[in-house]
Short mmCIF file of C-alpha atoms in Angstrom, two decimals:
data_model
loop_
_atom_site.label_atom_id
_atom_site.label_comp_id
_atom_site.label_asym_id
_atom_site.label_seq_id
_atom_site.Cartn_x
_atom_site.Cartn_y
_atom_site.Cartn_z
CA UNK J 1 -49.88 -10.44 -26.99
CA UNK J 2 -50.33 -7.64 -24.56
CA UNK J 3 -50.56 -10.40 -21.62
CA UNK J 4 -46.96 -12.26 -22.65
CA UNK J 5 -45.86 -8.87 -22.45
CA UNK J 6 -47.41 -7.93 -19.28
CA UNK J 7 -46.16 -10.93 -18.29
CA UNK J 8 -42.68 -10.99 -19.21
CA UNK J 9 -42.53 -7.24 -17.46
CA UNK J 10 -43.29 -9.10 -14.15
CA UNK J 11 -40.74 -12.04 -14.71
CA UNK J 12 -38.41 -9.00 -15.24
CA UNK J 13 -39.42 -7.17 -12.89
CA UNK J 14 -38.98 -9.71 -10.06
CA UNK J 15 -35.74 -11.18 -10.96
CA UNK J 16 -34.16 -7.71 -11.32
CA UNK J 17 -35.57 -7.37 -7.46
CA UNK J 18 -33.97 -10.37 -6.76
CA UNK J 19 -30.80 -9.69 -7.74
CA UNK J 20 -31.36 -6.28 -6.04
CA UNK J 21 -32.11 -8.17 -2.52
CA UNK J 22 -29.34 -10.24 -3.07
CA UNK J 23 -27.05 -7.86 -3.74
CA UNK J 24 -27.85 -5.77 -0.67
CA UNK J 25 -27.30 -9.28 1.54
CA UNK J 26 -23.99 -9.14 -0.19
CA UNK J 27 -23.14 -5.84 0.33
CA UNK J 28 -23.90 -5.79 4.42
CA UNK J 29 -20.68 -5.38 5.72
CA UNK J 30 -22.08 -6.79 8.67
CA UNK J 31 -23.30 -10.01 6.76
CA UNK J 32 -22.39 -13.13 8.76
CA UNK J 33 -18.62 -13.69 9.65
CA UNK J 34 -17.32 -16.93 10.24
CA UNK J 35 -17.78 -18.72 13.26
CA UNK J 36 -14.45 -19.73 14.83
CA UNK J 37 -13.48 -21.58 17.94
CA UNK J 38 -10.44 -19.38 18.78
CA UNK J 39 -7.72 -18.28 17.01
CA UNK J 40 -5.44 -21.49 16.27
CA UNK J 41 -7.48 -23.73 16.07
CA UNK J 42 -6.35 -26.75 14.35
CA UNK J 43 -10.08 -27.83 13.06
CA UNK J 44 -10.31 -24.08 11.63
CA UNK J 45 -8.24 -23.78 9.11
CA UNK J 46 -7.58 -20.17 7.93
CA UNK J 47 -6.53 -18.49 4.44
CA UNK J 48 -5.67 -14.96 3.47
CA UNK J 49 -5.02 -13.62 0.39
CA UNK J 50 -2.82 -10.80 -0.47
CA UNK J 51 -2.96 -9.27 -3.75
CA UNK J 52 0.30 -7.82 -4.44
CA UNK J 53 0.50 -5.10 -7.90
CA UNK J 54 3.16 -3.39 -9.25
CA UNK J 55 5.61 -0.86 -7.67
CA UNK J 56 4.09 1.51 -5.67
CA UNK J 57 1.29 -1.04 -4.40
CA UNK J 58 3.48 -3.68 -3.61
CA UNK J 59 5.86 -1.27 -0.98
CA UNK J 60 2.98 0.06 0.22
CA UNK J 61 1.71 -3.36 1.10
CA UNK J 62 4.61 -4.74 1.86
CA UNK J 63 5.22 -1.82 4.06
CA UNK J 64 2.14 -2.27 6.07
CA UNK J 65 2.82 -5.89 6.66
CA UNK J 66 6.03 -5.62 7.83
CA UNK J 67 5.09 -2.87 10.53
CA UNK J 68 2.23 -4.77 11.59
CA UNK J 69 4.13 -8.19 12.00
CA UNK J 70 6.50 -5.94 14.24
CA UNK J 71 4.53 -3.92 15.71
CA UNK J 72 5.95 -3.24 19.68
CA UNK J 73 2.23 -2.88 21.02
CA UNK J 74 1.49 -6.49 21.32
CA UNK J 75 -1.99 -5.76 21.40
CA UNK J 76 -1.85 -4.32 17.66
CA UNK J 77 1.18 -6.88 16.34
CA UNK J 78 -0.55 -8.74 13.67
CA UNK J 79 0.79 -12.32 14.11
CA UNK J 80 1.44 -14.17 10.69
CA UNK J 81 0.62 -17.37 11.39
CA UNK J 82 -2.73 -17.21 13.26
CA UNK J 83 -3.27 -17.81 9.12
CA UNK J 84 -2.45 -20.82 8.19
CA UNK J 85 -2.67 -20.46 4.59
CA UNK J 86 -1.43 -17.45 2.73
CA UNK J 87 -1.99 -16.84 -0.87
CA UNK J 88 0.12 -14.18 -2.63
CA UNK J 89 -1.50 -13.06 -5.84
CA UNK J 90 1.23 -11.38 -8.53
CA UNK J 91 0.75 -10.05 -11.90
CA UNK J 92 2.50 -12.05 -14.69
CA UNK J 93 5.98 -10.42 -15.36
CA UNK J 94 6.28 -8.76 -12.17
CA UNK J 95 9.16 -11.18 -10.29
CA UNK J 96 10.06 -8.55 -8.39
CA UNK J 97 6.60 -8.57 -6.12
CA UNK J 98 6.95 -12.39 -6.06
CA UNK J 99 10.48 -12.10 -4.33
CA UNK J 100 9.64 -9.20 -1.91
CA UNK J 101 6.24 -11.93 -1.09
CA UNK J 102 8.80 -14.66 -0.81
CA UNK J 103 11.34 -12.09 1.11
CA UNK J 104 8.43 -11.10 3.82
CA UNK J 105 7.47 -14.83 4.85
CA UNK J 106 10.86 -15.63 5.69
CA UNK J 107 10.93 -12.58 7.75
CA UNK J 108 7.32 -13.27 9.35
CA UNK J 109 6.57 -16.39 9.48
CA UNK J 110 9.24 -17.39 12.17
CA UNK J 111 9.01 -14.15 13.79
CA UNK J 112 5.21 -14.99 15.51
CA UNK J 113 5.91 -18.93 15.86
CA UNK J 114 9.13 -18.12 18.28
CA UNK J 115 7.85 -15.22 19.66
CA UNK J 116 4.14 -16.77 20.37
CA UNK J 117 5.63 -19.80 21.80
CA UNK J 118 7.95 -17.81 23.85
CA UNK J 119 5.37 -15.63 25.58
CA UNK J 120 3.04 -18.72 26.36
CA UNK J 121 0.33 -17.49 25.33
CA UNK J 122 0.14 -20.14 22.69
CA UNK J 123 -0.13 -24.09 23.69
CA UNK J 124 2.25 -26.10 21.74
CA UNK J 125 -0.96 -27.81 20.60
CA UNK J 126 -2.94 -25.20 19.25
CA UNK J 127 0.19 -23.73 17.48
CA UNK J 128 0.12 -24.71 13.93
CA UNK J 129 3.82 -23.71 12.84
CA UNK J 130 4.60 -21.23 9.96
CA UNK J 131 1.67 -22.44 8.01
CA UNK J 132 1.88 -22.27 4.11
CA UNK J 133 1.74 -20.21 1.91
CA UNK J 134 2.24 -19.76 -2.39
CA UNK J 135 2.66 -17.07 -4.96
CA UNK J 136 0.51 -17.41 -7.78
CA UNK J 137 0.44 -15.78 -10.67
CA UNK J 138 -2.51 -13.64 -12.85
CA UNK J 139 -2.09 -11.74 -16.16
CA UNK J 140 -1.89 -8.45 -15.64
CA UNK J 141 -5.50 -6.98 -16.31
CA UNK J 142 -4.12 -4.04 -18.74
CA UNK J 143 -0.42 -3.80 -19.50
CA UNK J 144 0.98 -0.32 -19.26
CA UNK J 145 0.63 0.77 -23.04
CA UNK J 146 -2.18 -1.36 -24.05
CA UNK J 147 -5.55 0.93 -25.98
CA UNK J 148 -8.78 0.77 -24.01
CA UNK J 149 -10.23 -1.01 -26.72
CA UNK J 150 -8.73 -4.14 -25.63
CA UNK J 151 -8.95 -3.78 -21.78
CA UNK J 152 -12.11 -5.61 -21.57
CA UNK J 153 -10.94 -8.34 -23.18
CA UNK J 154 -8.12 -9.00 -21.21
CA UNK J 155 -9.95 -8.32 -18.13
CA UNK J 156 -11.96 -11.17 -18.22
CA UNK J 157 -9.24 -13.08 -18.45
CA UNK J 158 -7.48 -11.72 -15.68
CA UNK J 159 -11.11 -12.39 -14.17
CA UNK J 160 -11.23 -16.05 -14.86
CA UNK J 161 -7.72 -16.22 -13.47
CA UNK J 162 -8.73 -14.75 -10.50
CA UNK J 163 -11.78 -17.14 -10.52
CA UNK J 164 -9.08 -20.37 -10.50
CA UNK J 165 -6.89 -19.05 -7.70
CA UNK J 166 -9.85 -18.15 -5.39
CA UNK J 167 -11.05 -21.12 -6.06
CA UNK J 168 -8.10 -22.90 -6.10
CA UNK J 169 -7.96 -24.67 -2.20
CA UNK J 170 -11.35 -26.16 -1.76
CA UNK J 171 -12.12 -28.87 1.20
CA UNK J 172 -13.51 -32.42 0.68
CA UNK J 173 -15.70 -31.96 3.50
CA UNK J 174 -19.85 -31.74 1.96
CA UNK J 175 -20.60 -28.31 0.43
CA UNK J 176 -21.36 -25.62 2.70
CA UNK J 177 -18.90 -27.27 5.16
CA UNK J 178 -16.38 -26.09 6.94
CA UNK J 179 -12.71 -28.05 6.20
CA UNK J 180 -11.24 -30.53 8.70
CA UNK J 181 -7.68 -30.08 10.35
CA UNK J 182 -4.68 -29.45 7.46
CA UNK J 183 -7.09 -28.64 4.90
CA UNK J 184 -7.37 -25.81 2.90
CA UNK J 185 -10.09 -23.79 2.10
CA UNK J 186 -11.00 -20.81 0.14
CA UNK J 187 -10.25 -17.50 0.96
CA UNK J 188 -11.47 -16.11 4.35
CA UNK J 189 -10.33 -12.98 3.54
CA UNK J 190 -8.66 -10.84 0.98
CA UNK J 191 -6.68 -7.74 1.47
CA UNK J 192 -5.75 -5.49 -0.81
CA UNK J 193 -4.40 -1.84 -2.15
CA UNK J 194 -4.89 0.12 -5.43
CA UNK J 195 -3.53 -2.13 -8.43
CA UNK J 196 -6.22 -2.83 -10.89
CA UNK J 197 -5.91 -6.99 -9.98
CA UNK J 198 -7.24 -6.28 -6.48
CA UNK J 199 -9.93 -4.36 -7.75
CA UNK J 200 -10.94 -7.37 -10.62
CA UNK J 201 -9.91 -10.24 -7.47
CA UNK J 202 -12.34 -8.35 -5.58
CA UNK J 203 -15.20 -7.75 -8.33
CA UNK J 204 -14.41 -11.60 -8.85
CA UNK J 205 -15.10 -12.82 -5.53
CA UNK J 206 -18.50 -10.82 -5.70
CA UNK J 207 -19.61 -12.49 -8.06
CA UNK J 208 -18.83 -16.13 -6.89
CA UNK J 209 -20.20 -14.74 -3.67
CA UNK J 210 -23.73 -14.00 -5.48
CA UNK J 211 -23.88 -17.94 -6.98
CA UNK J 212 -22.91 -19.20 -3.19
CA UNK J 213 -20.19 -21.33 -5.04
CA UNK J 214 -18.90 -23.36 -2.56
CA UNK J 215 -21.23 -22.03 -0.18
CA UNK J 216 -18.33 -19.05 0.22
CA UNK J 217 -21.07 -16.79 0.90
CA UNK J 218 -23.61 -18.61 3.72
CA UNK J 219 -20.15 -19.78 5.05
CA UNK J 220 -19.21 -15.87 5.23
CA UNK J 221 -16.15 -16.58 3.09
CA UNK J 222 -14.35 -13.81 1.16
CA UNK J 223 -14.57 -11.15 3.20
CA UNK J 224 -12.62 -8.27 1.84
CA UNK J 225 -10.43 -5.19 3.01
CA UNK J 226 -9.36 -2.39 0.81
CA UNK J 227 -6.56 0.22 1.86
CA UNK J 228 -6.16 3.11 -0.10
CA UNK J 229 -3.06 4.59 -0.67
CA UNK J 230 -1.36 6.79 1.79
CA UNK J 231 -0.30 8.85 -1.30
CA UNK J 232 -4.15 10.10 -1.27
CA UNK J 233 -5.03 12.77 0.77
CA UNK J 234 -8.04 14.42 -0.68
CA UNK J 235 -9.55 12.25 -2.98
CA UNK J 236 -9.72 8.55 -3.67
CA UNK J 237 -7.85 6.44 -6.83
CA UNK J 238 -9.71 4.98 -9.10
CA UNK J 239 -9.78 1.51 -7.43
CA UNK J 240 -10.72 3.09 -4.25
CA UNK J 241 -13.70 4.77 -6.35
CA UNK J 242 -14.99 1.41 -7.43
CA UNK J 243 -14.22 -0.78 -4.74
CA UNK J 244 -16.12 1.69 -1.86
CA UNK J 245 -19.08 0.38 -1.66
CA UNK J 246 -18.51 -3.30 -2.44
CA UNK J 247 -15.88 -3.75 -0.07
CA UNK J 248 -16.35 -4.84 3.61
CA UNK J 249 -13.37 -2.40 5.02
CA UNK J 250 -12.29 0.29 3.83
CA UNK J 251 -9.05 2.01 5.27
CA UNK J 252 -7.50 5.45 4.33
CA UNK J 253 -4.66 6.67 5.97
CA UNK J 254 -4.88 10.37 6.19
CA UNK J 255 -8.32 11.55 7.92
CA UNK J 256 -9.05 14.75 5.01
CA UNK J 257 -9.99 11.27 3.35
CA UNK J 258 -13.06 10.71 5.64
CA UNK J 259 -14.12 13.85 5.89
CA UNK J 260 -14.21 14.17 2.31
CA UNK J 261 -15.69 10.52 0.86
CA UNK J 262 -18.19 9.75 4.59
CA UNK J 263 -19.87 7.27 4.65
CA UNK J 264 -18.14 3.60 5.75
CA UNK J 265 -14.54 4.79 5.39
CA UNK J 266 -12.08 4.74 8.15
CA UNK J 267 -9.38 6.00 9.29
CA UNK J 268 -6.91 4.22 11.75
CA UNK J 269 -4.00 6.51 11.47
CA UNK J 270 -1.12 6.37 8.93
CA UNK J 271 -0.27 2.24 8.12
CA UNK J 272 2.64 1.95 6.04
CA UNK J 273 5.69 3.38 7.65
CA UNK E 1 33.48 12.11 1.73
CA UNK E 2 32.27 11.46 5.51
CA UNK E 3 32.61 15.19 6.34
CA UNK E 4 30.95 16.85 3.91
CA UNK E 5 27.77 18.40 3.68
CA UNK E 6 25.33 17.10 1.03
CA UNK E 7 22.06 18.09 -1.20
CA UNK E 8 20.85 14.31 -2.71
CA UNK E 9 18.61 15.17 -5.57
CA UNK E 10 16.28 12.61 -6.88
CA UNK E 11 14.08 12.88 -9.54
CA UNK E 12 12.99 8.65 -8.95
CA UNK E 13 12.73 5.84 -11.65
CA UNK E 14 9.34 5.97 -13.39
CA UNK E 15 8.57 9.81 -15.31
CA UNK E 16 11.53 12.38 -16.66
CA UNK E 17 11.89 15.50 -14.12
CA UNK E 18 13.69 18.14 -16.51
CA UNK E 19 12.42 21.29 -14.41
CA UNK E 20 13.75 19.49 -11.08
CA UNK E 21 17.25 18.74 -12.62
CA UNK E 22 17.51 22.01 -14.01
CA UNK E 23 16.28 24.21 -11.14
CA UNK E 24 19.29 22.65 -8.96
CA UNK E 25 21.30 22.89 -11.34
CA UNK E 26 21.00 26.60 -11.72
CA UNK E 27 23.46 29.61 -10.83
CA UNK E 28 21.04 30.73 -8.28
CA UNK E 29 20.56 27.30 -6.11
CA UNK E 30 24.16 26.49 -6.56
CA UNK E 31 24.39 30.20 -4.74
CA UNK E 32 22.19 28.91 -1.70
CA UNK E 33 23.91 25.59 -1.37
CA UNK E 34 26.95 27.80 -1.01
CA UNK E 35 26.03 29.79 1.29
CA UNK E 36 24.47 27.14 3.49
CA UNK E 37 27.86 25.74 3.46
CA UNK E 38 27.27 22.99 1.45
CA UNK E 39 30.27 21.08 -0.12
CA UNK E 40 28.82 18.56 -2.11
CA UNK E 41 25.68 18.08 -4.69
CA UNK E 42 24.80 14.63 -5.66
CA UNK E 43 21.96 13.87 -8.88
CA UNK E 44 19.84 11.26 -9.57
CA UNK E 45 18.50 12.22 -12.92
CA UNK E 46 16.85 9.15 -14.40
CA UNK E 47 17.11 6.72 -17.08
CA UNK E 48 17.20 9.89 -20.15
CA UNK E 49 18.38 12.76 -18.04
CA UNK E 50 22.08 12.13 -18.80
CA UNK E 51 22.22 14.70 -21.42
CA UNK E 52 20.54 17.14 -19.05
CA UNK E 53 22.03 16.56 -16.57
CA UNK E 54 26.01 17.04 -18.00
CA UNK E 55 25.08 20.22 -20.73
CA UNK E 56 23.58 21.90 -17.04
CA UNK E 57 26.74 21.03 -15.13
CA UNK E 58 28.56 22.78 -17.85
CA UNK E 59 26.56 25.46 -17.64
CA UNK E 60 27.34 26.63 -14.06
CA UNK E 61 30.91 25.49 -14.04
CA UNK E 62 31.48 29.33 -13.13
CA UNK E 63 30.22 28.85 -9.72
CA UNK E 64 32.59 26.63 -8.47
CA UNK E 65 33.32 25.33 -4.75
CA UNK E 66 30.65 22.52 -4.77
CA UNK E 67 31.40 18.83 -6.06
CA UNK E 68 28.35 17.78 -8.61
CA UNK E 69 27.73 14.42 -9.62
CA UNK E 70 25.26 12.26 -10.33
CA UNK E 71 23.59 9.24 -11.48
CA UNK E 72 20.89 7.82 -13.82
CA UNK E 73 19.07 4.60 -11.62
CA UNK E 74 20.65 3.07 -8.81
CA UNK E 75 18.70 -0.63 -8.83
CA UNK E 76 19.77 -0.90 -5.11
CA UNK E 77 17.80 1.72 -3.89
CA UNK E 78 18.34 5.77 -3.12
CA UNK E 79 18.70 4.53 0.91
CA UNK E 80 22.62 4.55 0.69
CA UNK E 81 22.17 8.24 -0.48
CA UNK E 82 19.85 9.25 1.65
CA UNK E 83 22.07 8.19 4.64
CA UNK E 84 24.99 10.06 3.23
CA UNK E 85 23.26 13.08 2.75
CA UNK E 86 21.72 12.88 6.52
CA UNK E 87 25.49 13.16 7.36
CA UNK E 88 26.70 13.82 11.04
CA UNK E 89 28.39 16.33 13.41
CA UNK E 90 27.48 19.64 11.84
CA UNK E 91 27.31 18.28 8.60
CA UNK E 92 24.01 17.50 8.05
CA UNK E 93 22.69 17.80 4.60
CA UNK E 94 19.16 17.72 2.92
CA UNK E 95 17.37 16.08 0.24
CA UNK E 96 15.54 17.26 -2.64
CA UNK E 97 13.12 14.85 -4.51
CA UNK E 98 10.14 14.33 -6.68
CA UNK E 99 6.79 13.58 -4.78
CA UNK E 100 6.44 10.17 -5.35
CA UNK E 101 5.19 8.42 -2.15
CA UNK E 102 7.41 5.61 -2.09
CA UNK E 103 10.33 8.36 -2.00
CA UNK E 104 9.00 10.30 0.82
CA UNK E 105 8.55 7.27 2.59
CA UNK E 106 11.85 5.99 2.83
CA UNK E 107 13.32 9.83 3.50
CA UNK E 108 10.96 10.20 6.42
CA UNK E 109 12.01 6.54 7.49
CA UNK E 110 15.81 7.47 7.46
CA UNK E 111 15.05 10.80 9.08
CA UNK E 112 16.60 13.00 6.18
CA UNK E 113 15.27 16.38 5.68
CA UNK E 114 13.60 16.38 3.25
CA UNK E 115 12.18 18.95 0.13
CA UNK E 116 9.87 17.85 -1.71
CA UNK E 117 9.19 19.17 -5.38
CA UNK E 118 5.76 17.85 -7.22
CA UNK E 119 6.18 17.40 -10.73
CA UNK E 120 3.07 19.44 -12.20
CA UNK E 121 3.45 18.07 -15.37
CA UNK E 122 2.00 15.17 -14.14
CA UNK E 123 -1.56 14.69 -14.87
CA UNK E 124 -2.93 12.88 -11.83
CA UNK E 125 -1.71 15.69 -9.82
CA UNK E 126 -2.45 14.24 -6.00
CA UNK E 127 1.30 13.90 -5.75
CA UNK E 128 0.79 18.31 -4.78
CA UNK E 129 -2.04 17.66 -1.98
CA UNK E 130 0.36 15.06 -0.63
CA UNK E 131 3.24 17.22 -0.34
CA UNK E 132 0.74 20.06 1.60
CA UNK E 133 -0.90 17.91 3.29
CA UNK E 134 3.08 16.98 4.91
CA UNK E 135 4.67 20.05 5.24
CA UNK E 136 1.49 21.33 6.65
CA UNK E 137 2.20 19.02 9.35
CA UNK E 138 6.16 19.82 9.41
CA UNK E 139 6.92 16.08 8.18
CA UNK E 140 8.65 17.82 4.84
CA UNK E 141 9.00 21.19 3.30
CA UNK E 142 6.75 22.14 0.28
CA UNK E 143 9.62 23.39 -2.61
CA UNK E 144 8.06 25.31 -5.70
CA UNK E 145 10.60 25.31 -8.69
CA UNK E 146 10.77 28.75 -8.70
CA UNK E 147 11.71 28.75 -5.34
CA UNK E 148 14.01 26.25 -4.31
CA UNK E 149 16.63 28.75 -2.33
CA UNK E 150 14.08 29.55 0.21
CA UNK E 151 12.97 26.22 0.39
CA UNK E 152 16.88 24.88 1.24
CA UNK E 153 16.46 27.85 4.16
CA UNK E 154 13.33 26.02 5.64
CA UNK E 155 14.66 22.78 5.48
CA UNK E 156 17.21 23.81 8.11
CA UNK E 157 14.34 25.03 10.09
CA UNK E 158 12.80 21.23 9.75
CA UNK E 159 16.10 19.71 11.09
CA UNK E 160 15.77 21.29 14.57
CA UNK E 161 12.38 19.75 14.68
CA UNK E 162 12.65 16.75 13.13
CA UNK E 163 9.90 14.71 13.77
CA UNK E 164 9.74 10.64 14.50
CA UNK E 165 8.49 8.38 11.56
CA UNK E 166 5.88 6.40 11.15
CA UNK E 167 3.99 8.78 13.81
CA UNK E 168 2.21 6.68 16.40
CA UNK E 169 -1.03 5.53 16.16
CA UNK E 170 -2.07 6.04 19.71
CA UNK E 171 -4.97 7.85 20.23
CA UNK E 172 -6.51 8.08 16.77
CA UNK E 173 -7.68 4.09 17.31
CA UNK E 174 -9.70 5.59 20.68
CA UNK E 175 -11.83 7.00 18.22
CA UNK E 176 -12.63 4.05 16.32
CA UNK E 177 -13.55 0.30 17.30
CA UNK E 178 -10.58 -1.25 15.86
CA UNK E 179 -7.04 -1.27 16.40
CA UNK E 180 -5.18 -1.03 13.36
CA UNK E 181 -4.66 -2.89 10.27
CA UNK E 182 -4.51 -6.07 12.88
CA UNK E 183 -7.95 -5.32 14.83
CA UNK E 184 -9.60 -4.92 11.11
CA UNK E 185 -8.00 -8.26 10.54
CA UNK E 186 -8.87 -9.75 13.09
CA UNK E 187 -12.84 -8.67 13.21
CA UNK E 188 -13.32 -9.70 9.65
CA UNK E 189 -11.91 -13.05 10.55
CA UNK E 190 -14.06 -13.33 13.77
CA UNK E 191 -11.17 -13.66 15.86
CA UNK E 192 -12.72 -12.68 18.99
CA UNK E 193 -10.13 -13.70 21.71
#
């Protein structure tokens, strides 16, 4: 009796270590990144994913994109479609991020295709046009009024929602393989501010990270960047909280922020505008 | 309406700002606007401040010499305000709002001086370091209810120095190995050209 015990201890014991070492492979931020053969390149193709939230999230967001996209320092102008794929995530109900997502491609998309072509920088070859992109839709993780007492419950199935869209655009190409030219692929990386979808998107992708599914983790897949909002000064939200040491980046926007949290945060000056 | 000189109050969409509405609304502030030569005093007061917002106006009827009005939600947006209440040629106004972040934003944007007023009933209260941590930097002036008159004084102080919006970015990314929200981007991706 003693020895099944014993022994059960051990199995215990090393499987919790296990998950431990994985876990800490997971959590490098400087885990492997994807290996890319420049920026456009038509055999690479690339996906982001935005999660979008409610009000205050999605301006912010929005607000971040839009200077970026514009930015007059061409060194620091974020252009749209070196991503061939985008994937806006919304909350169920909320068709007022959807149309500000739809509102922003028709600004940005065109804005980098001209503007890239016009500079020469950019063979006509390697340029892949506007790209694609789609809104899809979650359920919300907690609605505004809803009692604690049912939050889990809905939160896995915001989860498993978030499970289908990440998983959504997978290649034909053998597992563990990169997809060939006009494919899509899962996530390479997913950006995202406070609402409590990002932080269950990004919770989700963890864990899909720690099964390898579709080899997104050896393929360095997923990568994720939080931004907190600019609203915090001092201390972090309560998605920031959770999300700081899981995430790969993680951006504040006034420097009392670093000072205060350490550790991996960063500041790169004031985002939204 | 071009040439007149006007206070925007907003109290924004989401919570109820009684204390905000009231304060401007008040013998005392109506006093300041006055003698700031204000001629106008425009209220957003939210989706149940109507009541509030019309027994007040009663209330300080006796003052006189300003135009008050004012408005529950505006779906289009507070920018058209905003604009008229940054005004032109010597009659530049101010505006007075709640600390919500998506507010501030928009007033810096437009370059509106601008008072902000956290609501401290809030519970979540890092709408106050916010509104330090701006007017600390001269971006906005820090109003306390109880002391919105000196706060309308300050905000003509803010005009002369009004400062550009978003601030660049130049020399904090020396410090750091990325540039911006693009060079974070672009290193996760393993875009190295």
């Amino acid at each position: 009796m003693a020895f099944i015990l014993k022994f059960l201890l051990a199995i215990l014991a090393v499987g919790l270590t296990a998950i431990y070492l994985r876990f800490t492979i997971l959590l490098n931020a400087k885990r492997n990144k994807p290996l890319r053969h420049g920026r456009r390149n038509p055999n690479e193709p690339t996906h982001l994913m935005i999660v979008l939230g409610s009000g205050g999230h999605t301006t912010e967001m929005l607000s971040m994109l839009s200077r970026s996209v514009q930015d007059e320092d061409q060194s620091q102008r974020l252009h749209w479609n070196d991503y061939t794929h985008r994937t806006w995530v919304v909350s169920s109900g909320d068709s007022l991020s959807a149309a500000r997502a739809e509102e922003f491609e028709k600004m940005a998309a065109p804005l980098s295709t001209q503007e890239g072509l016009m500079m020469g920088k950019v063979k006509r070859a390697t340029d892949n046009g506007p790209g694609t992109y789609e809104v899809v839709t979650v359920p919300r993780a907690r609605e505004i009024h809803q009692s604690l007492a049912t939050a889990p419950m809905t939160s896995l199935t915001c989860m498993q929602a978030c499970r289908n869209v990440l998983l959504k655009d997978t290649t034909t190409t053998r597992e563990g393989h990169g997809g060939q030219a006009g494919e899509r692929d899962v996530p390479d990386l997913i950006l995202v501010n406070g609402p409590a979808t990002g932080t269950i998107m990004v919770f989700t992708s963890l864990l899909l990270r720690f099964f390898d599914v579709k080899g997104v983790s050896t393929r360095g897949k997923m990568r994720t960047v939080y931004v907190e909002s600019w609203a915090r000064v001092k201390r972090l939200s309560l998605s920031g909280k959770l999300l700081r040491r899981v995430v790969d980046r993680f951006l504040v926007q006034w420097p009392q922020l670093v000072r205060e949290v350490g550790g991996s945060v960063e500041y790169l000056g004031v985002l939204v505008q | 309406m071009a040439s007149s000189k006007t206070c925007f109050v907003t109290i924004g969409a989401t919570a109820s700002f009684a204390a905000l509405i009231k304060a401007v609304l008040s013998p005392r502030f109506l006093t300041a606007l006055k003698e700031q030569r204000y001629d106008e005093l425009l209220v957003q007061y939210g989706q149940d401040g109507k009541e509030l917002f019309e027994t007040a106006v009663k209330g300080v009827q006796s003052v006189g010499g300003i135009k008050i009005h004012g408005f529950g939600i505006d779906e289009n947006g507070l920018g058209r305000y905003m604009r008229q209440a940054r005004g032109k040629d010597g009659q530049e106004g101010v505006v007075v709002a709640h600390a919500g972040s998506g507010t501030i934003l928009e007033a810096l944007r437009i370059q509106v001086p601008l008072i902000v007023v956290p609501n401290s009933d809030l519970l979540d209260n890092h709408q106050v370091e916010l509104a330090e941590a701006l007017s600390e930097q001269e971006y906005v002036v820090h109003g306390h209810l109880d002391n919105l008159p000196k706060a309308l004084q300050d905000a003509e102080q803010l005009r002369t120095r009004q400062k550009q919006w978003p601030p660049p970015n130049s020399g904090v990314h020396r410090q750091s190995k990325s540039q911006g929200l693009k060079g974070v981007l672009d290193e996760e991706m393993g875009f190295l050209d």
